[in-house]
Coordinates of C-alpha atoms in Angstrom, one line a residue:
M144 CA 204.1 199.8 145.4
P145 CA 203.3 199.0 149.0
N146 CA 205.3 196.3 150.8
F147 CA 204.1 192.7 150.2
S148 CA 207.7 191.0 150.9
L149 CA 205.6 188.8 153.4
A150 CA 203.1 185.6 152.3
P151 CA 199.8 185.9 153.8
E152 CA 200.2 183.4 156.2
V153 CA 202.9 185.0 157.9
F154 CA 200.4 188.0 159.2
L155 CA 197.8 184.9 160.3
N156 CA 200.8 182.9 162.3
A157 CA 201.4 186.1 163.7
A158 CA 197.9 186.4 164.5
K159 CA 197.5 183.3 166.2
Q160 CA 200.3 183.3 168.0
F161 CA 200.0 186.9 169.5
H162 CA 196.7 188.7 170.2
T163 CA 196.1 191.6 168.0
P164 CA 196.1 194.3 167.5
F165 CA 199.9 194.4 166.8
H166 CA 202.4 195.9 164.4
L167 CA 204.6 193.3 162.8
Y168 CA 208.0 194.2 161.5
D169 CA 210.3 192.5 159.3
E170 CA 213.7 192.6 159.9
K171 CA 215.1 191.3 156.7
G172 CA 213.4 194.0 155.2
I173 CA 215.0 196.5 157.4
R174 CA 218.4 195.2 157.0
E175 CA 218.7 195.1 153.3
T176 CA 217.0 198.7 153.0
A177 CA 220.2 200.0 155.2
R178 CA 222.4 198.0 152.9
R179 CA 220.8 199.2 150.0
L180 CA 221.0 203.0 150.9
K181 CA 224.4 203.0 152.1
K182 CA 225.4 201.4 148.8
A183 CA 223.5 203.8 146.4
F184 CA 225.5 206.5 148.6
S185 CA 229.1 205.0 147.9
G186 CA 229.6 207.3 145.4
V187 CA 230.5 210.5 148.1
P188 CA 233.8 210.1 150.6
T189 CA 231.8 209.4 153.9
F190 CA 227.9 208.5 154.3
Q191 CA 226.1 207.5 157.4
E192 CA 222.5 207.1 157.9
Y193 CA 221.2 208.5 161.1
F194 CA 218.2 207.3 162.0
A195 CA 215.2 209.1 162.8
V196 CA 214.2 207.9 165.9
K197 CA 210.6 209.4 165.8
A198 CA 209.9 207.3 163.4
L199 CA 210.2 204.1 165.1
P200 CA 211.4 204.7 168.6
T201 CA 211.7 200.7 169.6
P202 CA 215.3 199.4 171.0
A203 CA 215.3 196.2 168.8
I204 CA 214.5 197.8 165.5
L205 CA 217.4 200.8 166.8
R206 CA 219.5 197.7 167.3
I207 CA 219.2 196.0 164.2
L208 CA 220.0 199.8 162.3
K209 CA 223.0 199.9 164.6
E210 CA 224.4 196.4 163.7
E211 CA 224.0 197.7 160.0
G212 CA 226.0 200.9 160.5
C213 CA 223.6 203.8 161.0
G214 CA 223.2 205.8 163.6
V215 CA 220.4 207.9 165.3
D216 CA 218.8 211.2 164.9
C217 CA 217.4 212.7 168.3
A218 CA 215.3 215.2 169.0
S219 CA 214.3 214.9 173.0
T220 CA 215.9 213.8 176.2
A221 CA 213.7 210.3 176.1
E222 CA 215.3 209.8 172.6
L223 CA 218.8 210.9 173.5
M224 CA 218.1 208.3 176.7
L225 CA 217.1 205.6 174.2
A226 CA 220.1 206.2 171.6
K227 CA 222.2 205.8 174.5
A228 CA 220.3 202.5 176.2
C229 CA 220.6 201.2 172.9
G230 CA 224.6 201.7 172.3
F231 CA 224.6 204.9 170.3
E232 CA 227.0 207.3 171.8
G233 CA 229.2 210.5 170.2
S234 CA 229.2 211.1 167.2
D235 CA 226.6 208.4 166.0
I236 CA 223.9 210.6 167.7
M237 CA 222.7 213.7 165.6
F238 CA 220.6 215.8 168.2
S239 CA 218.0 218.2 166.1
A240 CA 215.3 219.7 167.8
N241 CA 213.8 223.2 168.1
D242 CA 212.2 225.0 171.1
V243 CA 215.2 223.2 173.0
P244 CA 215.1 223.7 176.9
P245 CA 218.6 224.2 177.9
E246 CA 219.0 220.8 179.8
E247 CA 218.6 218.9 176.7
F248 CA 221.7 221.4 175.3
Q249 CA 223.1 219.8 178.4
L250 CA 222.4 216.0 178.3
A251 CA 223.7 216.2 174.1
R252 CA 226.9 217.8 175.5
Q253 CA 227.0 215.5 177.9
M254 CA 227.0 212.3 175.2
N255 CA 229.2 214.2 172.8
A256 CA 226.5 213.9 170.2
F257 CA 226.5 216.0 167.2
I258 CA 224.4 219.4 167.9
N259 CA 222.3 220.5 165.2
L260 CA 220.9 224.2 166.1
D261 CA 217.4 225.0 164.9
D262 CA 217.7 228.7 166.0
I263 CA 220.1 231.6 166.1
T264 CA 219.3 232.2 170.0
H265 CA 220.5 228.9 170.3
V266 CA 224.2 230.0 169.9
E267 CA 223.9 231.6 173.3
T268 CA 221.8 229.1 175.0
L269 CA 224.3 226.6 174.3
N270 CA 227.2 228.3 175.2
Q271 CA 225.9 228.1 178.6
N272 CA 224.7 224.9 179.0
G273 CA 227.3 222.4 178.3
G274 CA 229.4 224.9 175.7
I275 CA 229.9 224.9 172.2
P276 CA 231.7 222.2 170.3
E277 CA 234.5 222.2 167.6
E278 CA 232.2 221.1 165.7
I279 CA 228.3 222.4 165.5
C280 CA 225.8 222.2 163.1
L281 CA 223.4 224.9 161.7
R282 CA 219.8 224.3 160.1
Y283 CA 219.0 226.0 157.1
N284 CA 215.7 227.6 155.9
P285 CA 216.0 228.3 152.8
G286 CA 212.8 230.3 152.6
S287 CA 210.3 230.8 149.9
Y288 CA 209.7 227.9 147.3
F289 CA 211.7 224.8 147.0
S290 CA 211.1 223.9 143.4
I291 CA 212.5 221.6 141.1
A292 CA 211.6 222.0 137.2
G293 CA 209.1 224.1 138.0
A294 CA 207.1 221.8 140.1
I295 CA 207.0 222.7 144.0
M296 CA 208.5 220.3 146.3
G297 CA 208.0 222.5 149.6
E298 CA 207.4 226.1 151.0
P299 CA 210.1 226.3 153.6
E300 CA 209.0 230.0 154.4
E301 CA 205.7 228.2 156.0
A302 CA 208.3 225.9 158.2
K303 CA 209.3 226.5 161.9
Y304 CA 212.5 225.3 161.0
G305 CA 215.9 226.6 160.6
M306 CA 217.8 229.8 160.0
T307 CA 217.6 232.3 157.5
R308 CA 220.6 232.5 155.3
P309 CA 221.9 236.0 156.9
Q310 CA 221.6 234.0 160.7
L311 CA 223.6 231.5 158.6
T312 CA 227.0 233.4 158.8
Q313 CA 226.0 235.6 161.9
A314 CA 225.6 232.6 164.3
L315 CA 228.8 230.9 162.5
L316 CA 231.0 234.0 163.1
R317 CA 229.6 233.9 166.7
L318 CA 230.5 230.5 167.0
K319 CA 233.7 230.9 166.0
E320 CA 234.7 233.4 169.0
L321 CA 233.3 231.2 171.3
G322 CA 235.7 228.1 169.8
A323 CA 233.9 226.6 167.1
K324 CA 236.4 224.9 164.2
R325 CA 234.1 222.9 161.7
F326 CA 230.4 223.3 161.0
G327 CA 227.9 220.9 159.2
L328 CA 224.9 222.4 157.5
H329 CA 221.2 220.9 157.3
S330 CA 218.1 221.6 156.0
F331 CA 214.6 219.7 155.6
V332 CA 212.5 221.6 153.3
S333 CA 209.9 218.4 151.7
S334 CA 208.5 215.4 153.2
N335 CA 207.6 211.9 151.3
T336 CA 208.8 212.9 147.9
T337 CA 209.8 209.6 145.7
D338 CA 211.2 212.3 143.1
P339 CA 214.7 211.3 142.1
N340 CA 215.6 215.2 141.9
Y341 CA 214.7 216.3 145.4
Y342 CA 217.8 214.9 146.9
P343 CA 220.3 216.4 144.5
A344 CA 218.8 219.7 144.3
L345 CA 218.5 220.1 147.7
A346 CA 222.8 218.7 147.8
K347 CA 223.7 221.1 145.3
L348 CA 221.8 223.9 147.0
L349 CA 223.7 222.9 150.5
F350 CA 227.2 221.9 148.9
E351 CA 227.0 226.0 147.7
T352 CA 225.9 227.4 150.6
G353 CA 228.6 225.3 152.8
V354 CA 231.2 226.9 150.6
E355 CA 230.1 230.2 150.7
L356 CA 229.8 230.1 154.7
M357 CA 233.3 228.6 154.7
G358 CA 234.9 231.8 152.4
E359 CA 232.7 234.2 154.4
T360 CA 233.8 232.5 158.0
G361 CA 236.9 231.0 157.4
L362 CA 235.4 227.6 159.5
T363 CA 235.7 224.7 157.6
L364 CA 232.5 222.6 156.4
S365 CA 232.8 218.9 157.9
F366 CA 229.4 217.6 156.8
V367 CA 226.4 218.2 155.2
N368 CA 222.9 216.4 156.5
L369 CA 220.3 215.9 153.7
S370 CA 217.8 215.2 156.6
G371 CA 214.8 213.2 155.7
G372 CA 212.5 213.5 153.0
I373 CA 212.9 210.4 151.1
G374 CA 209.1 208.4 150.5
I375 CA 207.9 205.2 150.3
P376 CA 204.6 204.6 148.0
Y377 CA 201.5 203.8 150.3
R378 CA 199.6 203.4 147.4
P379 CA 199.6 199.8 144.9
D380 CA 200.1 201.8 142.1
A381 CA 202.4 204.3 143.0
S382 CA 206.0 204.1 142.4
G383 CA 208.8 203.7 145.1
A384 CA 212.0 206.0 145.3
D385 CA 214.7 204.9 143.0
I386 CA 217.3 205.6 145.9
E387 CA 220.6 204.1 143.5
L388 CA 219.7 207.1 140.9
I389 CA 219.5 209.2 144.1
G390 CA 222.7 208.6 145.0
S391 CA 224.3 208.9 142.3
G392 CA 222.9 212.4 141.6
V393 CA 224.1 213.6 145.4
A394 CA 227.5 212.3 144.0
R395 CA 227.0 214.1 141.0
E396 CA 226.6 217.3 142.5
Y397 CA 229.4 216.8 145.3
H398 CA 231.9 216.3 142.6
K399 CA 230.9 219.5 141.1
A400 CA 230.7 221.6 144.4
F401 CA 233.7 220.0 146.2
T402 CA 236.3 217.4 144.4
E403 CA 236.4 220.1 141.3
R404 CA 237.3 222.9 143.5
G405 CA 239.5 220.5 145.7
I406 CA 237.6 220.7 148.6
E407 CA 238.0 217.4 150.5
G408 CA 236.6 215.7 153.8
V409 CA 233.2 216.7 153.9
A410 CA 231.1 214.1 154.6
I411 CA 227.4 213.2 153.9
K412 CA 225.0 212.3 156.3
T413 CA 221.1 211.7 156.2
E414 CA 218.2 211.0 158.7
L415 CA 215.9 209.1 157.1
G416 CA 212.8 207.7 159.1
R417 CA 209.9 206.7 156.9
Y418 CA 212.0 205.4 154.0
M419 CA 214.3 203.1 156.5
T420 CA 211.5 201.3 158.3
G421 CA 208.0 202.5 156.9
P422 CA 207.5 199.5 154.0
H423 CA 208.6 197.1 156.4
G424 CA 206.1 197.6 159.2
W425 CA 201.7 196.6 159.2
L426 CA 199.0 197.0 161.6
V427 CA 197.9 193.6 161.8
T428 CA 194.0 193.8 163.6
T429 CA 191.0 191.4 163.6
I430 CA 187.5 193.0 162.0
I431 CA 185.4 192.2 165.1
H432 CA 182.2 194.2 164.0
E433 CA 180.1 195.1 161.0
K434 CA 177.6 197.8 160.9
K435 CA 175.3 198.4 157.7
I436 CA 173.7 201.8 157.9
Y437 CA 174.0 204.8 155.1
R438 CA 177.6 202.9 154.6
H439 CA 179.0 199.6 155.2
Y440 CA 181.4 199.5 158.3
L441 CA 184.1 197.1 159.3
G442 CA 185.0 198.0 162.5
V443 CA 188.4 196.3 164.2
D444 CA 189.9 196.2 167.1
A445 CA 192.6 198.5 166.4
S446 CA 192.1 202.5 166.5
A447 CA 193.9 206.0 165.6
C448 CA 195.5 205.4 168.9
D449 CA 197.6 202.7 166.9
L450 CA 197.8 204.5 163.2
M451 CA 197.0 208.0 163.5
R452 CA 198.1 209.0 159.8
P453 CA 194.7 208.2 158.7
A454 CA 192.7 210.2 161.2
M455 CA 195.4 213.0 161.4
Y456 CA 196.5 213.3 157.6
G457 CA 193.6 211.2 155.3
A458 CA 196.5 209.3 154.6
Y459 CA 196.5 206.3 153.0
H460 CA 196.9 203.4 153.4
H461 CA 197.0 199.8 151.2
I462 CA 194.9 197.4 153.5
T463 CA 194.8 193.3 152.4
I464 CA 192.8 190.6 154.0
P465 CA 195.2 187.6 154.2
A466 CA 193.3 184.7 154.3
R467 CA 190.9 186.4 151.1
I468 CA 193.9 187.4 149.2
D469 CA 192.9 186.0 146.3
L470 CA 189.3 187.0 145.9
P471 CA 187.9 190.1 144.3
A472 CA 187.6 193.4 146.1
T473 CA 184.1 193.7 145.3
H474 CA 182.4 195.0 148.8
L475 CA 182.6 198.8 149.6
V476 CA 183.5 199.5 152.8
D477 CA 184.6 202.0 155.7
V478 CA 187.0 200.5 158.0
T479 CA 186.6 202.1 161.5
G480 CA 188.0 201.9 165.1
S481 CA 185.9 202.6 167.9
L482 CA 187.2 206.1 169.3
C483 CA 184.5 208.4 169.3
E484 CA 185.8 210.5 167.0
N485 CA 184.1 210.6 163.4
N486 CA 187.6 210.4 161.7
D487 CA 188.7 207.2 163.5
K488 CA 188.7 205.5 159.8
F489 CA 191.5 203.5 158.2
A490 CA 189.9 203.3 155.1
I491 CA 186.5 205.2 153.3
N492 CA 184.9 204.2 150.8
R493 CA 187.6 201.6 149.8
L494 CA 186.8 198.4 148.0
L495 CA 187.6 195.1 149.8
P496 CA 187.0 191.1 149.5
E497 CA 184.0 189.8 151.4
T498 CA 184.9 189.2 154.6
E499 CA 183.6 188.1 157.8
I500 CA 184.0 188.9 162.3
G501 CA 187.0 187.1 163.1
D502 CA 188.9 188.0 159.7
V503 CA 192.7 189.4 160.0
L504 CA 193.0 192.5 158.5
V505 CA 196.3 193.9 157.8
I506 CA 197.4 197.6 157.0
H507 CA 200.5 197.9 155.0
D508 CA 203.8 200.4 155.4
T509 CA 203.1 201.1 159.6
G510 CA 206.5 200.7 160.1
A511 CA 206.9 205.0 160.7
H512 CA 205.1 207.4 162.2
G513 CA 202.8 204.0 163.5
L514 CA 202.8 203.4 166.8
S515 CA 205.3 206.1 167.6
M516 CA 202.0 208.8 167.2
G517 CA 200.0 206.8 169.4
Y518 CA 197.8 208.0 172.3
N519 CA 195.6 207.0 174.9
Y520 CA 192.3 209.0 173.6
N521 CA 189.4 207.4 175.3
G522 CA 191.6 205.5 177.5
K523 CA 192.6 203.3 174.5
L524 CA 195.8 201.4 175.5
R525 CA 198.8 201.5 172.9
C526 CA 199.0 198.2 170.8
K527 CA 202.5 195.6 170.9
E528 CA 204.9 195.3 168.4
V529 CA 205.9 192.2 166.8
L530 CA 209.2 191.2 164.8
Y531 CA 209.5 188.4 162.3
K532 CA 213.3 187.6 162.6
E533 CA 215.1 186.5 159.5
D534 CA 214.8 183.0 160.7
G535 CA 211.3 182.7 160.5
T536 CA 210.3 183.2 164.3
F537 CA 208.3 186.1 165.8
Q538 CA 209.5 188.1 168.7
L539 CA 207.2 190.3 171.2
I540 CA 209.6 193.6 171.3
R541 CA 207.1 195.6 173.1
R542 CA 204.3 194.5 174.9
A543 CA 200.7 195.8 174.9
E544 CA 200.1 198.6 177.4
T545 CA 197.6 197.7 180.6
V546 CA 195.3 199.7 182.5
R547 CA 198.2 199.5 185.0
D548 CA 200.2 201.9 182.5
Y549 CA 197.4 204.3 182.0
F550 CA 196.9 204.9 185.6
A551 CA 200.6 205.1 186.5
T552 CA 200.9 208.7 186.6
L553 CA 197.8 209.3 187.7
D554 CA 196.7 210.4 192.1
I555 CA 194.3 208.3 192.2
D556 CA 191.7 206.9 195.0
P557 CA 192.9 204.4 197.0
D558 CA 189.7 202.3 195.9
Y559 CA 191.3 202.1 192.5
G560 CA 194.5 201.2 193.4
A561 CA 192.3 198.0 194.7
L562 CA 190.6 197.7 191.5
L563 CA 194.4 197.7 189.5
S564 CA 195.8 195.3 192.0
Q565 CA 193.2 192.3 191.0
E566 CA 194.4 192.8 186.8

């Protein structure tokens, strides 16, 4: 169920200290999740989580995860630079990108990061822009449907990512000619699933494919990257992922594929984002307007620019009113932002307690793909980020954008520059 680990007073105290809207993150919760994940995968010889930077590209959070032994998964120049600035280096960085410009390969090679090739044509591009490392990873798209016990978990054939099975062999043989000695195998076929069978089924597919590729190419399989996909329960009545059951399932498949065949040294990696930080973040906002026409609208000072998922996907995020947590949810409302778009709604036909203008409202599970997907439509400015530390204090870890930030990349009339100087 959505994370209620923080007392209502925490959100109210944060709102008193920091003007809303802002995203609030729980340091203790993030650390505990990282430790739980590591323990759950202790049944395989070598395991490391590579946090997907795209989920929450905030230095304070990345440093917390680094302290917990995590690496990072990057997909752009800026993310590589951010990783370096936060102290990640070499094999603690996985570069998984698609449609990669040559200069990004060059930077990843300079940083000695693991490179995960998305397409067979990238073999020659990488060779000409940084060269082929001895250890390289390939992204596999198994095509068709990925199903478990008849239930479709994903449709890889519809995804733009990865190589076909024949291309894996072709790419590895060419990489071997160019100096590669070891390879990793990666695949992402499902998103936000809490089914405990998903990771073990994917692991079995990748383990078996990896063994086949070793036989076909003579190269050594050094690791399998299960990517992301483990989800979180956004709805109050939903169950979360049983990470211990998932980890033991992967270990079972590992021993069948490798240990029983005498194959040693294959490491396991993951690239989780949502699972790691999603439940430990909240968008804290204030009701600033109430409108009653054909529906009852509660307008808040946040917008889809601060949390795009409901507008983009129709995604559900649970909402609570900390000051009215014990009151019954009897009022049917839409919770909206101020964008000139009708999909700027955090909730539609949602039952909430009776509210007043000025009430603090909390939108749950925004710790991944929240602020990171922010944008500036309507000239809206991205909100701040606040860390709730283990010692019970708050720390501003990203300031809110200003009008000066908004105009920083524009060639504007000097008169506008004069106005900005008065900000």
